Tab-separated table of C-alpha atoms and ligand atoms in Angstrom:
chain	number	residue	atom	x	y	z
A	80	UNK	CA	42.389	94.691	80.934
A	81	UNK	CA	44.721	93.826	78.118
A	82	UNK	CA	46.997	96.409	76.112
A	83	UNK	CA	45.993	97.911	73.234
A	84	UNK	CA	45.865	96.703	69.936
A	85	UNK	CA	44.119	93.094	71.358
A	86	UNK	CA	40.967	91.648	70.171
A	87	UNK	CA	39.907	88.751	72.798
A	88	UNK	CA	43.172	86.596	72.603
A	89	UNK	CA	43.999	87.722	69.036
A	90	UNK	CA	46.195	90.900	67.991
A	91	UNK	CA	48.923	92.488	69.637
A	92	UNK	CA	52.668	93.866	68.682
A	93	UNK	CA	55.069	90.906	68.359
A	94	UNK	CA	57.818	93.047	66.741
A	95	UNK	CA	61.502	93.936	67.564
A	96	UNK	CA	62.454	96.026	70.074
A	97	UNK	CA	63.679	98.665	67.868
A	98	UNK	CA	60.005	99.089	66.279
A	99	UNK	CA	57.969	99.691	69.198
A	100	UNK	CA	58.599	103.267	69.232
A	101	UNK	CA	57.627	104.024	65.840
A	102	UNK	CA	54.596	102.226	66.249
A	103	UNK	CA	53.629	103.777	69.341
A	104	UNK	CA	54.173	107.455	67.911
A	105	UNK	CA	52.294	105.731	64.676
A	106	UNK	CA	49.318	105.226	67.245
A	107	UNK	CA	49.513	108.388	68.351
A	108	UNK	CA	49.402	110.476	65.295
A	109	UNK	CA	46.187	107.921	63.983
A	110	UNK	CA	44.363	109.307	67.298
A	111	UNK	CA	44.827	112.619	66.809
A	112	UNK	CA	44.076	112.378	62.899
A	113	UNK	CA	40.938	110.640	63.528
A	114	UNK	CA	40.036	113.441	65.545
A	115	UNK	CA	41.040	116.308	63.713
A	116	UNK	CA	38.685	118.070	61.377
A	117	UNK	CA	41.292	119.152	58.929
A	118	UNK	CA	42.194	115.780	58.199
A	119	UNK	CA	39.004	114.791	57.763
A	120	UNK	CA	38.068	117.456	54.821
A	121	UNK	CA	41.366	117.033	53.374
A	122	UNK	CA	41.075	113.116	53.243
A	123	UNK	CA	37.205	112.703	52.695
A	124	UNK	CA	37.830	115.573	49.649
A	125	UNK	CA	40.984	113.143	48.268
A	126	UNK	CA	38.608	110.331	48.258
A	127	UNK	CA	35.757	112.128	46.847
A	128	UNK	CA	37.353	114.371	43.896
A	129	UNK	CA	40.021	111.777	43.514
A	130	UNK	CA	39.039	108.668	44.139
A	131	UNK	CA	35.671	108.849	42.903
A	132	UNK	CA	33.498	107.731	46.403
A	133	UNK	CA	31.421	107.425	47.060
A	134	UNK	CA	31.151	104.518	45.076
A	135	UNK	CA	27.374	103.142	43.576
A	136	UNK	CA	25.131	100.486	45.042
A	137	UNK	CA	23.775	98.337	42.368
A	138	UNK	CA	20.676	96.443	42.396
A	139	UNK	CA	20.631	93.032	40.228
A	140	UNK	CA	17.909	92.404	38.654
A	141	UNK	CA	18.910	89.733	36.759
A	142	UNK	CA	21.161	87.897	39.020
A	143	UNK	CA	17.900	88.801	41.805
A	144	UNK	CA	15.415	86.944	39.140
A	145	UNK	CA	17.875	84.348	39.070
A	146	UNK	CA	18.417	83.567	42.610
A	147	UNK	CA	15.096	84.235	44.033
A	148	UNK	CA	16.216	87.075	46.506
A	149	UNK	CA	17.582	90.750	46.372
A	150	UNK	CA	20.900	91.181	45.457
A	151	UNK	CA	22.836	94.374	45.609
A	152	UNK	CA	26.328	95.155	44.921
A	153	UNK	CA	28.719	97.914	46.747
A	154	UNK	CA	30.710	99.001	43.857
A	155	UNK	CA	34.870	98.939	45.415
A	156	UNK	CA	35.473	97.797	41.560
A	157	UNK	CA	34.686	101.383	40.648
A	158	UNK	CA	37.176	103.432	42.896
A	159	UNK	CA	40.069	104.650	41.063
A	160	UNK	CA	42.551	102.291	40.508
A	161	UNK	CA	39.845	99.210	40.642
A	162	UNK	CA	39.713	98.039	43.863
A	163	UNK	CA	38.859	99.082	47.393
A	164	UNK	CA	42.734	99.129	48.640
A	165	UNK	CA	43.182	102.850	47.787
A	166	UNK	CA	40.954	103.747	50.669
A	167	UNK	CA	43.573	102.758	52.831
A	168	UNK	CA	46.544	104.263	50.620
A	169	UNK	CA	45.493	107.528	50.909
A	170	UNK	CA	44.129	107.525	54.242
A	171	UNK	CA	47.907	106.587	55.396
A	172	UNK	CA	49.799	108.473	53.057
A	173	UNK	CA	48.086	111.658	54.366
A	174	UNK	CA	48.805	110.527	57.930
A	175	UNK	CA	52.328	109.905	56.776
A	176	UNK	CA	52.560	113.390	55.108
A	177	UNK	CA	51.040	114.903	58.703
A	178	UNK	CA	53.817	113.167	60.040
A	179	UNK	CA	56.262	115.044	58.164
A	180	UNK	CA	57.520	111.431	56.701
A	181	UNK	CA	59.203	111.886	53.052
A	182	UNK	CA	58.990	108.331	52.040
A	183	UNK	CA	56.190	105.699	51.839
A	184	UNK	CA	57.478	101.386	51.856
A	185	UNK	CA	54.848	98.754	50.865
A	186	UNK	CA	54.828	95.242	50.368
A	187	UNK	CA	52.610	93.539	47.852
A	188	UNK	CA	51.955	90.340	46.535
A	189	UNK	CA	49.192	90.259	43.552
A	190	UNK	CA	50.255	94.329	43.067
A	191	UNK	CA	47.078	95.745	43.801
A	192	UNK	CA	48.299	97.309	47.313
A	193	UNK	CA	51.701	98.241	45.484
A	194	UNK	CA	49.573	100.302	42.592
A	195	UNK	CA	47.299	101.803	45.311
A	196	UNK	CA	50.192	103.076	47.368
A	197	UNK	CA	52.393	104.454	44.183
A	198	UNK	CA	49.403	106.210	43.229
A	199	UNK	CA	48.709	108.007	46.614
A	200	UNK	CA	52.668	108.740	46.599
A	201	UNK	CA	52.140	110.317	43.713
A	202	UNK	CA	49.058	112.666	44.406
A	203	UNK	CA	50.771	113.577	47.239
A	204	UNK	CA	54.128	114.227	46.538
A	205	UNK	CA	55.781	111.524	48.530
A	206	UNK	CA	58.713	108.964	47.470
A	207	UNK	CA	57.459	105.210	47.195
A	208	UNK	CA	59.710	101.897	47.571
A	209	UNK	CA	57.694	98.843	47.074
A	210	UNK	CA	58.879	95.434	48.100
A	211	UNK	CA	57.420	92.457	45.833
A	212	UNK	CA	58.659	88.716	45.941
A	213	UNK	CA	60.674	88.038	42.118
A	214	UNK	CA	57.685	85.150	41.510
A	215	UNK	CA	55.019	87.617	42.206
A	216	UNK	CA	56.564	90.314	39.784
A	217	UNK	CA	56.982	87.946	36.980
A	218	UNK	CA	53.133	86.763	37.317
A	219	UNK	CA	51.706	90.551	37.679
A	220	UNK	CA	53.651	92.601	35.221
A	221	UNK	CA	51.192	94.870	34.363
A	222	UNK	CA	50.890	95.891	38.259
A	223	UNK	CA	54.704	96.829	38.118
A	224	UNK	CA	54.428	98.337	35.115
A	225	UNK	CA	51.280	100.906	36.785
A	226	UNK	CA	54.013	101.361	40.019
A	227	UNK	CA	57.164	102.107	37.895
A	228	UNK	CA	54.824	104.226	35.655
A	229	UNK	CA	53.644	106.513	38.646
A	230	UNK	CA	57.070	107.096	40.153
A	231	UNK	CA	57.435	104.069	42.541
A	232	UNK	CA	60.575	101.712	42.901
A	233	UNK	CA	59.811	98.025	42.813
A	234	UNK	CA	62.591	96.333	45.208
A	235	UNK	CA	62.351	92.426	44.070
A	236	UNK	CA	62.535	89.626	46.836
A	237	UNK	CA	64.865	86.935	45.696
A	238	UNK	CA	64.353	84.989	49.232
A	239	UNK	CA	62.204	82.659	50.884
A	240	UNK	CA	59.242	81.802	48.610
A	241	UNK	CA	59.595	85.368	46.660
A	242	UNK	CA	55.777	86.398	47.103
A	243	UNK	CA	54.199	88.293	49.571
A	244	UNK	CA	55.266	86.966	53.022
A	245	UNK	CA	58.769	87.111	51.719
A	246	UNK	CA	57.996	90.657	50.835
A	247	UNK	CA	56.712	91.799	53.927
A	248	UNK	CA	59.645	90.364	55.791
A	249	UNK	CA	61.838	92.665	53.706
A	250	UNK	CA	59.280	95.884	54.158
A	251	UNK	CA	59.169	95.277	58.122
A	252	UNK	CA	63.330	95.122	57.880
A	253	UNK	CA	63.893	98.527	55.957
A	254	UNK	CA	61.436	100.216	58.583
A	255	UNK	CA	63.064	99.106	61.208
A	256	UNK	CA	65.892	101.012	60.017
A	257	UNK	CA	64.108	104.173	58.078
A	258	UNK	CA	61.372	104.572	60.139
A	259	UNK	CA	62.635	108.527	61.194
A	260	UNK	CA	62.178	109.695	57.369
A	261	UNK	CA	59.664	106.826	56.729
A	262	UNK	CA	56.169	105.656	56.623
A	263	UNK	CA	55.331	101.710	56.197
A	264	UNK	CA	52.374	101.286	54.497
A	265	UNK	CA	50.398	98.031	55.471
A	266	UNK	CA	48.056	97.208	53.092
A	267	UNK	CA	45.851	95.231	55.027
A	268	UNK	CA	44.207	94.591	58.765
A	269	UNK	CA	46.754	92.606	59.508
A	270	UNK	CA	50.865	93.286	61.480
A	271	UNK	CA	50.924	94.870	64.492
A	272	UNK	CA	49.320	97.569	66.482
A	273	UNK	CA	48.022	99.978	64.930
A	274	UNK	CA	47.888	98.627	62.028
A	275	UNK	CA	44.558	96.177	62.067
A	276	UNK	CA	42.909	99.207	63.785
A	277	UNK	CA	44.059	101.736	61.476
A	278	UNK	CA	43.292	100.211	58.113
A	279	UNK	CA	40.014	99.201	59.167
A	280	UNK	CA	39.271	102.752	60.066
A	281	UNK	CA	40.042	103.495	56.663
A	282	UNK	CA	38.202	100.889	55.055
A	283	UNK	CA	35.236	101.932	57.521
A	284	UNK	CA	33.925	104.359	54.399
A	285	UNK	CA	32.492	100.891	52.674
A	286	UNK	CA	29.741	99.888	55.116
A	287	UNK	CA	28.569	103.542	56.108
A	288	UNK	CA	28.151	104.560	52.610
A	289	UNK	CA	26.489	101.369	51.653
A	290	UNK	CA	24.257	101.609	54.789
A	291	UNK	CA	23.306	104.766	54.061
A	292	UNK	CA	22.712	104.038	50.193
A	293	UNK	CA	20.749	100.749	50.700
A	294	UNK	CA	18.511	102.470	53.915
A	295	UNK	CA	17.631	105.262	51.051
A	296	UNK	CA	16.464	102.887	48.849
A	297	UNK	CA	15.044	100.394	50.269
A	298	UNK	CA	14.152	102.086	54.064
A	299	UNK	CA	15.724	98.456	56.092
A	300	UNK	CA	18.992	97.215	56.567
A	301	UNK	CA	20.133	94.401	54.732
A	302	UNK	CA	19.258	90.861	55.867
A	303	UNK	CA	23.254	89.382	54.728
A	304	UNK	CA	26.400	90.769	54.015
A	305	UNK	CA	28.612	89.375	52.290
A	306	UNK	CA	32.536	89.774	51.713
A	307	UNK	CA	35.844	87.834	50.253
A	308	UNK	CA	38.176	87.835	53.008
A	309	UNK	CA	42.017	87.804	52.007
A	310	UNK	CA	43.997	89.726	54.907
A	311	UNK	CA	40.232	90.904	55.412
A	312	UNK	CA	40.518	94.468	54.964
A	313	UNK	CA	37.631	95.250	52.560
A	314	UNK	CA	35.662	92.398	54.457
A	315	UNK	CA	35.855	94.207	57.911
A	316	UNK	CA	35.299	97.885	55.740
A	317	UNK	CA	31.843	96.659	55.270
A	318	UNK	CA	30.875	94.649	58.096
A	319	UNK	CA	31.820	97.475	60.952
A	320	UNK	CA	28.621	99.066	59.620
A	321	UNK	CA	26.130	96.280	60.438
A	322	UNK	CA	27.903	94.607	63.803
A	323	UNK	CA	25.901	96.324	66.464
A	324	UNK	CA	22.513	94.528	64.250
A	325	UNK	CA	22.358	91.650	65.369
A	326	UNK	CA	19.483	90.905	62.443
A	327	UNK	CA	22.165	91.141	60.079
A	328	UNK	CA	23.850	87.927	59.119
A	329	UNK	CA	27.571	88.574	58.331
A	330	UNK	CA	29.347	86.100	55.874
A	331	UNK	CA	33.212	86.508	54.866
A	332	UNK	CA	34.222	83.814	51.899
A	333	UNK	CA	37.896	82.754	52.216
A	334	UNK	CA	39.497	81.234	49.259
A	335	UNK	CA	39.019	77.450	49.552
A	336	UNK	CA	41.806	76.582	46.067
A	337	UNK	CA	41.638	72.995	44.777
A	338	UNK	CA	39.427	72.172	47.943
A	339	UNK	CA	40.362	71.597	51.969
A	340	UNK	CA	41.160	68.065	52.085
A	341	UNK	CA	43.548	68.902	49.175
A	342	UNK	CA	45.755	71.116	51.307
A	343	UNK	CA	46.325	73.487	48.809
A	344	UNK	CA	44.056	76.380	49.990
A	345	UNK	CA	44.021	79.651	51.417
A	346	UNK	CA	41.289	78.945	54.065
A	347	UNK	CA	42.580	79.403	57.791
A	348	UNK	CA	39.445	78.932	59.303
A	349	UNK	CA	39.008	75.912	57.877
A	350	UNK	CA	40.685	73.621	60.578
A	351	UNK	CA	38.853	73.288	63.947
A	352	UNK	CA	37.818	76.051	65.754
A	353	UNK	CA	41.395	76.393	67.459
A	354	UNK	CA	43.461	75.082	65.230
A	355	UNK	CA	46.013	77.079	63.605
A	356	UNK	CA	46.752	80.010	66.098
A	357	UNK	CA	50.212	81.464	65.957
A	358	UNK	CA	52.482	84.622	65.311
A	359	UNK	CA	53.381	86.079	61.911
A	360	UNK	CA	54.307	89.609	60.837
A	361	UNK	CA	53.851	90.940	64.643
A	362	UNK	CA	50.079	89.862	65.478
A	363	UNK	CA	48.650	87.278	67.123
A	364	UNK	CA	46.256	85.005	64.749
A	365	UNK	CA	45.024	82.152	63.010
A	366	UNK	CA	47.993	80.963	60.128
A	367	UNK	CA	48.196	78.466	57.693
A	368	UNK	CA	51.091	76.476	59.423
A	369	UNK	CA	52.793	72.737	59.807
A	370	UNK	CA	52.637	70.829	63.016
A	371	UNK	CA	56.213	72.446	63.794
A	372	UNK	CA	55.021	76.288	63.365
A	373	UNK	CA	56.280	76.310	59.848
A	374	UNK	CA	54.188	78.850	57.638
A	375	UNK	CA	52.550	76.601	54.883
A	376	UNK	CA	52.819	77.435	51.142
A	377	UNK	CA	48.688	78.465	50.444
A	378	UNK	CA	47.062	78.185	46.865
A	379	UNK	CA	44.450	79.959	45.155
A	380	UNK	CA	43.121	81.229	41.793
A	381	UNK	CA	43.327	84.722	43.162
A	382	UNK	CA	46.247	86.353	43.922
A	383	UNK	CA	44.578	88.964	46.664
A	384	UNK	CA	43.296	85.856	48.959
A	385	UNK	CA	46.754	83.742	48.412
A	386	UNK	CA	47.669	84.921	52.145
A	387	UNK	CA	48.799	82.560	54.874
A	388	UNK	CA	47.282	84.594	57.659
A	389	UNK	CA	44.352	86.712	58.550
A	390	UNK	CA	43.759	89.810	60.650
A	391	UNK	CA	43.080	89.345	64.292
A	392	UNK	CA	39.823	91.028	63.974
A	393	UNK	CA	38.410	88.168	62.157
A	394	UNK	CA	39.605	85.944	64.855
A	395	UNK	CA	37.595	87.298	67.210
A	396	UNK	CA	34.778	87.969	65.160
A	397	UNK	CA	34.797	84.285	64.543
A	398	UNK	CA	35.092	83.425	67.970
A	399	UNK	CA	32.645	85.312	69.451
A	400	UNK	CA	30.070	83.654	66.547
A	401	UNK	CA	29.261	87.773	65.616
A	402	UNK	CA	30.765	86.682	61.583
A	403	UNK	CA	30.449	83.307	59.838
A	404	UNK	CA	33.480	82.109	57.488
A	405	UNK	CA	33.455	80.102	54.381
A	406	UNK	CA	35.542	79.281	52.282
A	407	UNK	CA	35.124	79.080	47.864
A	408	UNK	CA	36.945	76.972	45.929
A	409	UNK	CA	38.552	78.191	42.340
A	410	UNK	CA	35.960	76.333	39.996
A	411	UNK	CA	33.096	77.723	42.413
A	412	UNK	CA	34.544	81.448	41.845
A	413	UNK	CA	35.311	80.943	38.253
A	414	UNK	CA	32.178	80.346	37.963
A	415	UNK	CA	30.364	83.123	39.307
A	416	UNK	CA	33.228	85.591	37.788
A	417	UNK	CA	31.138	84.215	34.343
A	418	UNK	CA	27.874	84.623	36.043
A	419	UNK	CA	28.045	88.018	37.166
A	420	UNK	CA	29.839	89.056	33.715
A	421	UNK	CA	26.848	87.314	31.888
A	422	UNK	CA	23.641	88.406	33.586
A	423	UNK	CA	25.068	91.933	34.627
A	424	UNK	CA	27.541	93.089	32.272
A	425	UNK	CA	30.251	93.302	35.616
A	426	UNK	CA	33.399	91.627	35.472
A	427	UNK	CA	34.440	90.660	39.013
A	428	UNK	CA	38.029	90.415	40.477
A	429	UNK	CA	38.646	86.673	41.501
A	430	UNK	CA	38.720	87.565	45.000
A	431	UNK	CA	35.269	89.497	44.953
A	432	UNK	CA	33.817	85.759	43.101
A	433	UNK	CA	34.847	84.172	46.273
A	434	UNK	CA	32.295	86.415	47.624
A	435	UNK	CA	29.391	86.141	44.638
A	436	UNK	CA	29.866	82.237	44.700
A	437	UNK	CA	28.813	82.313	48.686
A	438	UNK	CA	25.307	83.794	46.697
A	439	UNK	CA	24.331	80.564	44.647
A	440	UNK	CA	24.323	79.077	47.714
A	441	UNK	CA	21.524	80.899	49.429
A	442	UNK	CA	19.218	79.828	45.987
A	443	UNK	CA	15.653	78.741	47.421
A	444	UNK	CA	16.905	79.474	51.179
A	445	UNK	CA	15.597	83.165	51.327
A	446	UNK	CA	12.090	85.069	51.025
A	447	UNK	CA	11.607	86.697	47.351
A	448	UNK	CA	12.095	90.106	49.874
A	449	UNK	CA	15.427	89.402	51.055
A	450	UNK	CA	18.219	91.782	50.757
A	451	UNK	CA	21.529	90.844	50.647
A	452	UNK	CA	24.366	93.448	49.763
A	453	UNK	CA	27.892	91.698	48.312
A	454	UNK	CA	30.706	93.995	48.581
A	455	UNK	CA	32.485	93.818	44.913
A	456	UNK	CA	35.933	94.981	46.267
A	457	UNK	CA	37.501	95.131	42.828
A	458	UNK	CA	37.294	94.760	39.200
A	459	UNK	CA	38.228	91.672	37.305
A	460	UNK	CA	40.696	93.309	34.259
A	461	UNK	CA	43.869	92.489	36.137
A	462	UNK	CA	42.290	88.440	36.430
A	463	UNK	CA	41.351	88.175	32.494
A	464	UNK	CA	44.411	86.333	31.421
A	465	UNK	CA	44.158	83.839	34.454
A	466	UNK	CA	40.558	83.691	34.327
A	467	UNK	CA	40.543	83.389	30.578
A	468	UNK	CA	43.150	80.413	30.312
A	469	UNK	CA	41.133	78.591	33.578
A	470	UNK	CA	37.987	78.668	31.625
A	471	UNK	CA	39.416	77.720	27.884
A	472	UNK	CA	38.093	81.253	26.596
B	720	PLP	C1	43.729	92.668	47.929
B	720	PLP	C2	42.356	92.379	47.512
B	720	PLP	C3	41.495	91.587	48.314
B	720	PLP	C4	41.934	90.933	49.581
B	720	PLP	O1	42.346	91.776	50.599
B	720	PLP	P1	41.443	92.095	51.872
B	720	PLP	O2	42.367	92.804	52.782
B	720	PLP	O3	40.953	90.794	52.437
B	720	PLP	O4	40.319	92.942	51.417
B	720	PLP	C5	40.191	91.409	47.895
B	720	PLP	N1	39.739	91.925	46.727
B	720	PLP	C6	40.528	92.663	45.926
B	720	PLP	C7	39.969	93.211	44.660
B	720	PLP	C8	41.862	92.911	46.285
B	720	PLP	O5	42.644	93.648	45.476
């Protein structure tokens, strides 16, 4: 049997020496947390009175009449602070807080994480550093503006490529030397053990409340889910609900940028199927990368799928056949960011239209009967002046 943390061949803890500790007694505390009944009330009542879950389930009518099947939407774009990341930001910060930890670091790249974590710093009294590459904080001001605004410092990253993988770099160096006073707060299900584990526990909310909701209203499962996969946190969120159903076809939608053959993409399982497998920020996984294990620069409209890796999970989700990935390019989102806007008054994130453009596709493939639930795991405000300049509005 392999050691924790693995999933097939994908996973792990490649980190320094020095961090192994901390992320064993990391470990330890999630075990006893996801067993503990206190922690429970006291997190499920954060996300309920704070957060605002659980979040709706929307039927479409007229994106349904459109397509020719039923399409429903799990609202992530309503939680507090606009996306599904806070899930994870408060189910950490509490552990960190149980821990007796003072201070919470973060990386982030688009800002989304970085808001999500100064927010849950701030509800519960805890100090918040938040690493972000100098590119990335020029590019999403507003997003450093919401972190500096709830009490967080913003640390640029002058080095490397100064976006996210630069940023995480820096986040994984300060632990390794703060980690007694200090909780690292990963914002995806990606880095090393626990961490894939952990933040999918916390993202695990998505697909039982949707379950439940769509099973109340319509008495079946769903016949596809669907889901934008960046790091693939609010992907795996929903899908953990509807792996043991094997009548439920699972879909995640990686951002395919100007197109494969361009190269300038953010789609890592777009090569063959074992093509691309390496180690970056302590797991085991498939990563955008040159024939000499150099990490490649990725492109995409949206910031939140603009990752060069993607969480072991997905690896062997892929691998054992149980999810199938695609990949969207920008015009393809772009355009269903306007559909959705138009025929349902919902404005998207970018990365959720990765997911809604996977839809179009399944136009005259389904029964009139079909259900298929699309997580929306955000809302599109922090995309309008992107979004706006792409399509000449
Ligand atoms: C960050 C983000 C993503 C991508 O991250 P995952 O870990 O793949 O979920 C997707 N959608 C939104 C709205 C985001 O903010």
């Amino acid at each position: 049997m392999k050691a924790k943390g693995y999933f097939g061949e994908f996973g792990g803890s490649f980190v320094a020496e020095t961090l192994l500790q901390p992320l064993r007694e990391l470990g330890q505390a999630f075990e006893s947390a996801k067993r503990s009944k206190p922690f429970q009330r006291e997190l499920d009542s954060l996300l309920r009175d704070y957060a605002g879950r659980p979040t709706a389930l929307t039927y479409c009518s007229t994106l349904s009449r459109r397509l020719g099947f039923k399409v429903y939407l799990k609202r992530e774009d309503l939680l507090h602070t606009g996306a599904h990341k806070l899930n994870n930001a408060l189910g950490q910060a509490l552990l960190a807080r149980t821990m007796k930890k003072k201070r919470l670091i973060a990386e982030t790249g688009a800002g989304q994480h970085g808001v999500a974590t100064a927010v849950a710093a701030a509800r519960l009294g805890l100090k918040a550093e938040v690493y972000m590459g100098t590119v990335d904080m020029e590019r999403q001001k507003p997003n450093v503006q919401r972190m500096r605004l709830c009490g967080a410092e913003v640390r640029p990253v002058p080095s490397g490529s100064k976006t996210l993988k630069d940023a995480i770099n820096e986040a994984l160096r300060d632990w390794s030397a703060s980690f007694e006073d200090t909780h690292y707060l990963l914002g995806s299900v990606l880095g090393p053990h626990p961490f894939p584990s952990m933040v999918a526990h916390f993202q695990s909310v998505i697909g039982r409340e949707a379950r439940r909701q769509l099973l109340k209203t319509e008495g079946r499962l769903p016949d596809q889910v669907i889901a934008c996969v960046g790091g693939g946190s609010n992907s795996i969120g929903v899908f953990q609900a509807f792996l043991g159903e094997p009548s439920v076809k699972l879909t995640g939608v990686e951002a395919g940028g100007h197109g494969i053959r361009s190269g300038l993409h953010a789609a890592r399982f777009a090569g063959t199927p074992d093509a691309g497998v390496g180690v970056v920020h302590g797991t085991r996984t498939f990563v955008l990368q040159d024939a000499f294990g150099q990490i490649k620069n990725t492109h995409s409209v949206s910031a939140g799928l603009d990752y060069p890796a993607v969480g072991p999970m997905h690896a062997r989700l892929r691998a054992d056949g149980r999810v199938e990935y695609v990949s969207a390019t920008d015009p393809e989102a772009l355009k269903a960011f306007t559909l959705l806007s138009e025929a349902e008054g919902i404005i998207p994130a970018l990365e959720s239209a990765h997911a809604l453009a996977h839809l179009s596709r399944l136009k005259g493939k389904l029964k009139r009967d079909a259900i298929v639930l699309v997580n929306l795991s955000g809302r599109g405000d922090k995309d309008l002046d992107t979004a706006c300049k792409e399509l000449n509005l």
